[in-house]
PDB file of C-alpha atoms and ligand atoms in Angstrom:
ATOM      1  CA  UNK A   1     -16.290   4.809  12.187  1.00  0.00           C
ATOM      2  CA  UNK A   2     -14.770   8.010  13.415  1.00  0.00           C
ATOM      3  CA  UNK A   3     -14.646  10.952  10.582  1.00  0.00           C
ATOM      4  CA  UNK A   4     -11.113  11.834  10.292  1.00  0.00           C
ATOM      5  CA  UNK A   5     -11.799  15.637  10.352  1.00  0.00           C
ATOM      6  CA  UNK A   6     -13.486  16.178  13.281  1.00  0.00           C
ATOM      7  CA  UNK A   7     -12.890  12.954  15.256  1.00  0.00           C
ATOM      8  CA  UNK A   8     -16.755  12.769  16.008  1.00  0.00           C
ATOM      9  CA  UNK A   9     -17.506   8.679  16.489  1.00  0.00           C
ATOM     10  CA  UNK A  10     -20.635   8.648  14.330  1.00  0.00           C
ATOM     11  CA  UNK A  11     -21.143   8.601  11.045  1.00  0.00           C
ATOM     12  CA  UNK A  12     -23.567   7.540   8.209  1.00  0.00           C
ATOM     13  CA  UNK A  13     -23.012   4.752   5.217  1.00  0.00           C
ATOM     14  CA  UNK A  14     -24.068   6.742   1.971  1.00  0.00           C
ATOM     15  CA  UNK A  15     -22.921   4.270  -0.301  1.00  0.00           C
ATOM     16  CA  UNK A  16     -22.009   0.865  -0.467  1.00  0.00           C
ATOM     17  CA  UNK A  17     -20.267  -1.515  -3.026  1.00  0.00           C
ATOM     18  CA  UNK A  18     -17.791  -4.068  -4.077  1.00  0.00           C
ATOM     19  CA  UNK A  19     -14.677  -3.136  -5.690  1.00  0.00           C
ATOM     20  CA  UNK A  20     -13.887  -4.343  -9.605  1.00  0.00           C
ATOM     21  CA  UNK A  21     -11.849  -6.996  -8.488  1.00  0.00           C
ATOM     22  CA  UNK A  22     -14.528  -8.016  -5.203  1.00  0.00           C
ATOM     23  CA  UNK A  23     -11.458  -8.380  -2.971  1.00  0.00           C
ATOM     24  CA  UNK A  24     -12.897  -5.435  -1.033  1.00  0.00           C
ATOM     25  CA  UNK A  25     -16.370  -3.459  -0.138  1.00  0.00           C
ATOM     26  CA  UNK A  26     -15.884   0.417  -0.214  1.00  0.00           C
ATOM     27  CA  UNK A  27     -18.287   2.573   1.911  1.00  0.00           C
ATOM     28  CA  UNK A  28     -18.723   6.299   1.376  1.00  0.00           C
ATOM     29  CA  UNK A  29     -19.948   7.686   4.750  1.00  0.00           C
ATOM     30  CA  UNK A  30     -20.766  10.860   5.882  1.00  0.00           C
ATOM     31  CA  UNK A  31     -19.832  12.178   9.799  1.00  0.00           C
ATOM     32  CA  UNK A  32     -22.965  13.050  11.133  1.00  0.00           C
ATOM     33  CA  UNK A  33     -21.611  15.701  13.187  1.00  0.00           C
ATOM     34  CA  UNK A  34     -19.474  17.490  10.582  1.00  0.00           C
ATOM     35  CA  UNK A  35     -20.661  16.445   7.341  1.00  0.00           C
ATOM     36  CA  UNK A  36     -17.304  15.254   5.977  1.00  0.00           C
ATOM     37  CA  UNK A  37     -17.838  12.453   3.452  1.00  0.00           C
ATOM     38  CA  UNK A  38     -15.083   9.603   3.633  1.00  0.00           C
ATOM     39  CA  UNK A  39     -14.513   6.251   2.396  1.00  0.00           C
ATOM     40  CA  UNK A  40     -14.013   2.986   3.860  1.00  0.00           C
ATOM     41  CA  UNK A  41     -13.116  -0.793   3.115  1.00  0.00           C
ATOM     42  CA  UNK A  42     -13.672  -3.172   4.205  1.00  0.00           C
ATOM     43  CA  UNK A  43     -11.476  -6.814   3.604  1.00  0.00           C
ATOM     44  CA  UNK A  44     -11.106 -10.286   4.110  1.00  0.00           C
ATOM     45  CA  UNK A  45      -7.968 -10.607   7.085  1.00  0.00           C
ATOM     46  CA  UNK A  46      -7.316 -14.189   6.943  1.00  0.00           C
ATOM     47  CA  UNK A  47      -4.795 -14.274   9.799  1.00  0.00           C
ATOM     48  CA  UNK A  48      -3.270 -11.913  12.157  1.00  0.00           C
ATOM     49  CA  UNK A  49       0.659 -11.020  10.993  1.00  0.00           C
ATOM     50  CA  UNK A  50       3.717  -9.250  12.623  1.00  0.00           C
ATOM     51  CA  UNK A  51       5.860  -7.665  10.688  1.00  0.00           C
ATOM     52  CA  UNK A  52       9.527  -7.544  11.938  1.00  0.00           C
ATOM     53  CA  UNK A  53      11.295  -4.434  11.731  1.00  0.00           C
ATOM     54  CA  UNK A  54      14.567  -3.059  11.422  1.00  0.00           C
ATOM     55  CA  UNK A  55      16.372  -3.691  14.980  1.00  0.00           C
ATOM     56  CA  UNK A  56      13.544  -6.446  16.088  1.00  0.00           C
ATOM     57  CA  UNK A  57      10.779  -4.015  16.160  1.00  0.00           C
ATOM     58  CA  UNK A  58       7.528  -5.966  15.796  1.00  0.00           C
ATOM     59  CA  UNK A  59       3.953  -4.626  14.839  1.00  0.00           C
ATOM     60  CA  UNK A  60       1.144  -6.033  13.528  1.00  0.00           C
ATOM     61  CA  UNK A  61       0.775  -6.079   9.680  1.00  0.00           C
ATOM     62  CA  UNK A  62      -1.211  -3.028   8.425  1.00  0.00           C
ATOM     63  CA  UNK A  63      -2.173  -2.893   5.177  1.00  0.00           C
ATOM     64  CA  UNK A  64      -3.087   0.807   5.120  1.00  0.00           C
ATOM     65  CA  UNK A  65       0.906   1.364   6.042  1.00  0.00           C
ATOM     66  CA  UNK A  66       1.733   0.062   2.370  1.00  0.00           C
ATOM     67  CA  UNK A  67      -0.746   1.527   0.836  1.00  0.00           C
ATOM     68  CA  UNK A  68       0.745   4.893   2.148  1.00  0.00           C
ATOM     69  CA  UNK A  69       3.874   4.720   1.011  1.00  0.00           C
ATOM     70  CA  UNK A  70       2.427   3.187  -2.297  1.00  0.00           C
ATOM     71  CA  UNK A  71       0.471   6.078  -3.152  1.00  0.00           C
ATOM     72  CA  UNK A  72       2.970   8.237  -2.292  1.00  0.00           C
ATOM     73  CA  UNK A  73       5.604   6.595  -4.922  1.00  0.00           C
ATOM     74  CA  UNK A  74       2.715   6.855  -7.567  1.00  0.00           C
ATOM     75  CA  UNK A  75       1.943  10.152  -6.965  1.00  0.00           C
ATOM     76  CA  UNK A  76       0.882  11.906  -9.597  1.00  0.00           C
ATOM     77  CA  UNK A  77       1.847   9.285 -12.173  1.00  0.00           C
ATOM     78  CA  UNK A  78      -1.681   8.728 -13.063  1.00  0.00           C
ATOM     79  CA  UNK A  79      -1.235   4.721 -12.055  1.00  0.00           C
ATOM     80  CA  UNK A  80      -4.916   2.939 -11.968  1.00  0.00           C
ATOM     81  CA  UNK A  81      -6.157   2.809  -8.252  1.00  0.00           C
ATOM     82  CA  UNK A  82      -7.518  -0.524  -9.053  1.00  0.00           C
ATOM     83  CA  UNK A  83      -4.097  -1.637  -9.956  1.00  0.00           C
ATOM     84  CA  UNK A  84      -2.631  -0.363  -6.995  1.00  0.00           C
ATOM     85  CA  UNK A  85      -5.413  -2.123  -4.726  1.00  0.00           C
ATOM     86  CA  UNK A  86      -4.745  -5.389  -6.643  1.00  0.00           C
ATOM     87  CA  UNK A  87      -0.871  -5.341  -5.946  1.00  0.00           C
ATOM     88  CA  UNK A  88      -1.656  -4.120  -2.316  1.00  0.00           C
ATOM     89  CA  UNK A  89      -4.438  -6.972  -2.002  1.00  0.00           C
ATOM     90  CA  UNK A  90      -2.007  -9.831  -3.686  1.00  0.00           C
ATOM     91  CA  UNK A  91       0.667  -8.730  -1.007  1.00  0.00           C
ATOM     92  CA  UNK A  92      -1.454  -9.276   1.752  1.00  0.00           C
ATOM     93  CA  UNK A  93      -2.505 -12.355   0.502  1.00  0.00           C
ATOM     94  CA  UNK A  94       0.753 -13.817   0.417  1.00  0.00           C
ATOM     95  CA  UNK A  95       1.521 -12.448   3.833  1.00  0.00           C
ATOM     96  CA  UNK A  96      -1.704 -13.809   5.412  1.00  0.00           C
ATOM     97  CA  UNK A  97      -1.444 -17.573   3.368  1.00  0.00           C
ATOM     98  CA  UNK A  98       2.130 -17.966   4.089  1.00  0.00           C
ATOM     99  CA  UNK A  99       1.598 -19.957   7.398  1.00  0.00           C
ATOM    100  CA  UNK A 100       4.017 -18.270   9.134  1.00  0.00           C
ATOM    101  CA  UNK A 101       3.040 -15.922  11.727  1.00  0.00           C
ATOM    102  CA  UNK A 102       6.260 -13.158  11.072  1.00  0.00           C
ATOM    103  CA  UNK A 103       7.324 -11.537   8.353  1.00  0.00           C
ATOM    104  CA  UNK A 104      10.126  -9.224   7.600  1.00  0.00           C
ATOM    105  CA  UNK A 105       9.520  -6.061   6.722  1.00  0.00           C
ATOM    106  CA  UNK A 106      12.178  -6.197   3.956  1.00  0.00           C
ATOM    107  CA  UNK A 107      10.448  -9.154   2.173  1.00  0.00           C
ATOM    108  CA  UNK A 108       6.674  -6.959   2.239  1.00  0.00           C
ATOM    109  CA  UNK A 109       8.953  -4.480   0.849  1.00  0.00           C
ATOM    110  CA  UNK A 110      10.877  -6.434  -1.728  1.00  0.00           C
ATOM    111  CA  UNK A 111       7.171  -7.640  -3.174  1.00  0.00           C
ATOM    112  CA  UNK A 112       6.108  -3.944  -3.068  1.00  0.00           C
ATOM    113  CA  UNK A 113       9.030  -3.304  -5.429  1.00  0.00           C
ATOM    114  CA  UNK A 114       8.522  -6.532  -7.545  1.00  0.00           C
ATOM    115  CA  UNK A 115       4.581  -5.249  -8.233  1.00  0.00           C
ATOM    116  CA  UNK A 116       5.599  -1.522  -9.000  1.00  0.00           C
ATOM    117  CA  UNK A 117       8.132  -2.389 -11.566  1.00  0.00           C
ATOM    118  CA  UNK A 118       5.656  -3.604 -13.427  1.00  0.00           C
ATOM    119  CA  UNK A 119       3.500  -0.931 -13.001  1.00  0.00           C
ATOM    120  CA  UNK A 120       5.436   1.800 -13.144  1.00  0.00           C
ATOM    121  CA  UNK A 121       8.679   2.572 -13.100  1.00  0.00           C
ATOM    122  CA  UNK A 122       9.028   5.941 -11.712  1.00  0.00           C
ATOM    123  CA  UNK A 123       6.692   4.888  -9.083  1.00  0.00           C
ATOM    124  CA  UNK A 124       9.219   1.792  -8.976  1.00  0.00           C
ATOM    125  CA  UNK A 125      12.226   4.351  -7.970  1.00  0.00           C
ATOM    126  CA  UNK A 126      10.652   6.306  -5.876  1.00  0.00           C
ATOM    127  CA  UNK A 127       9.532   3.405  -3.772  1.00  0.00           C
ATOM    128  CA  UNK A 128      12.967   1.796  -3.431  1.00  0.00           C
ATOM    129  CA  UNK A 129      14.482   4.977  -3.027  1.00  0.00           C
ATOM    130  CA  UNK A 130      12.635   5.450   0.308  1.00  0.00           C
ATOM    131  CA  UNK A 131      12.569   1.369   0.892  1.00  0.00           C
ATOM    132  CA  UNK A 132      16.356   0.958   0.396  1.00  0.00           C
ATOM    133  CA  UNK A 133      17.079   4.488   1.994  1.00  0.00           C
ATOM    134  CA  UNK A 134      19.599   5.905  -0.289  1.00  0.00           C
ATOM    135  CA  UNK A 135      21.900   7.829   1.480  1.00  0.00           C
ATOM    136  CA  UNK A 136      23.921   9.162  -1.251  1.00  0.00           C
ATOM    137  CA  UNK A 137      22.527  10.667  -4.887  1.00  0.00           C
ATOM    138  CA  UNK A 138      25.446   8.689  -6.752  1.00  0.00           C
ATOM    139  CA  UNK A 139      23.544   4.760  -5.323  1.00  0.00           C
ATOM    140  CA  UNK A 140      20.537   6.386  -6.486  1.00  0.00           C
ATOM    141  CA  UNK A 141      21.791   7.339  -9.941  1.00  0.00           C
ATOM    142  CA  UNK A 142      23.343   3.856 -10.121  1.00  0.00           C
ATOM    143  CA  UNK A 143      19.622   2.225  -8.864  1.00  0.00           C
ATOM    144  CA  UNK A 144      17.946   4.582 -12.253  1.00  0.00           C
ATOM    145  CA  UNK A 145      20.341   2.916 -14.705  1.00  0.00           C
ATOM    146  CA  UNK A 146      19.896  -0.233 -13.572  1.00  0.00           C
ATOM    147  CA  UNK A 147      16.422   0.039 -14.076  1.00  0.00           C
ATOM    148  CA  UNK A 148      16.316   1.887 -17.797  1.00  0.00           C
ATOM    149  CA  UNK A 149      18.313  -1.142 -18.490  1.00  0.00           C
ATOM    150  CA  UNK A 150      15.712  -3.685 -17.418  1.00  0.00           C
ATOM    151  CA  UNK A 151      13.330  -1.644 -19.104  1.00  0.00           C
ATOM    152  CA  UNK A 152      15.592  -2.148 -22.425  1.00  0.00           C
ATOM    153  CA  UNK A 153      14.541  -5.477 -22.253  1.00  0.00           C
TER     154      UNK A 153
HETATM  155 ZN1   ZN B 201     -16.791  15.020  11.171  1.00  0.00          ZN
END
């Protein structure tokens, strides 16, 4: 596995274990060259996916994509990591037991959103924010409302 900070192709498992939910095996490894300790994980990929983009883009599905933008609408919210993984790992399931061999991008998005709200609704904004790409401050103002009024209920 190559370290990310120095790109050198070697490096050493320290540490290796399931995660709480077993879905996953995380590694801590250490580059041999630069010392940098890291982690990895490894999962089950039950069948290769393309996701269809926005103007008939295709790429393959790429869990570490959503897991990106994930963390980055829970940032500092303090949302469990293990939570996260299981929305992240549930997604993918779907994706990869659906049968079909495309997906839209929207729907992977749309489930993103449907797992957040229920995790955290800042986190919840934030995402769909970026996901529906609000263009002016007044759809996002009307997006907030409508979701302190879910939360009413
Ligand atoms: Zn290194």
């Amino acid at each position: 596995m190559r370290c990310p900070f120095c790109a050198c192709d070697d490096s050493q498992v320290k540490d290796s274990r399931p995660t709480e939910d077993s879905t996953s095996i995380r590694r801590r490894r250490q580059c041999t060259s630069c010392g940098a300790r890291f982690t990895t994980f490894e999962r089950v990929q039950l069948r290769e996916v393309t996701v269809v983009k926005s103007g008939d883009r295709r790429e393959a599905f790429d869990r570490a994509k959503i897991e990106q933008s994930v963390a980055l609408a829970c940032r500092k919210r303090g949302v469990d990591q293990e939570r996260i993984d299981q929305l992240i790992s549930g997604i993918q399931r779907q994706v990869e037991t659906a049968g079909e061999a495309e997906v839209a991008s929207a729907k992977i998005g749309e489930m993103v959103m449907d797992g957040l709200k229920q995790i955290d609704s800042v986190a919840y904004i934030r995402f769909a924010s970026v996901y529906r790409d609000f263009s002016e401050a007044r759809d996002f103002e009307e997006f907030a409302s409508t979701v302190q009024e879910a939360a009413k209920d």
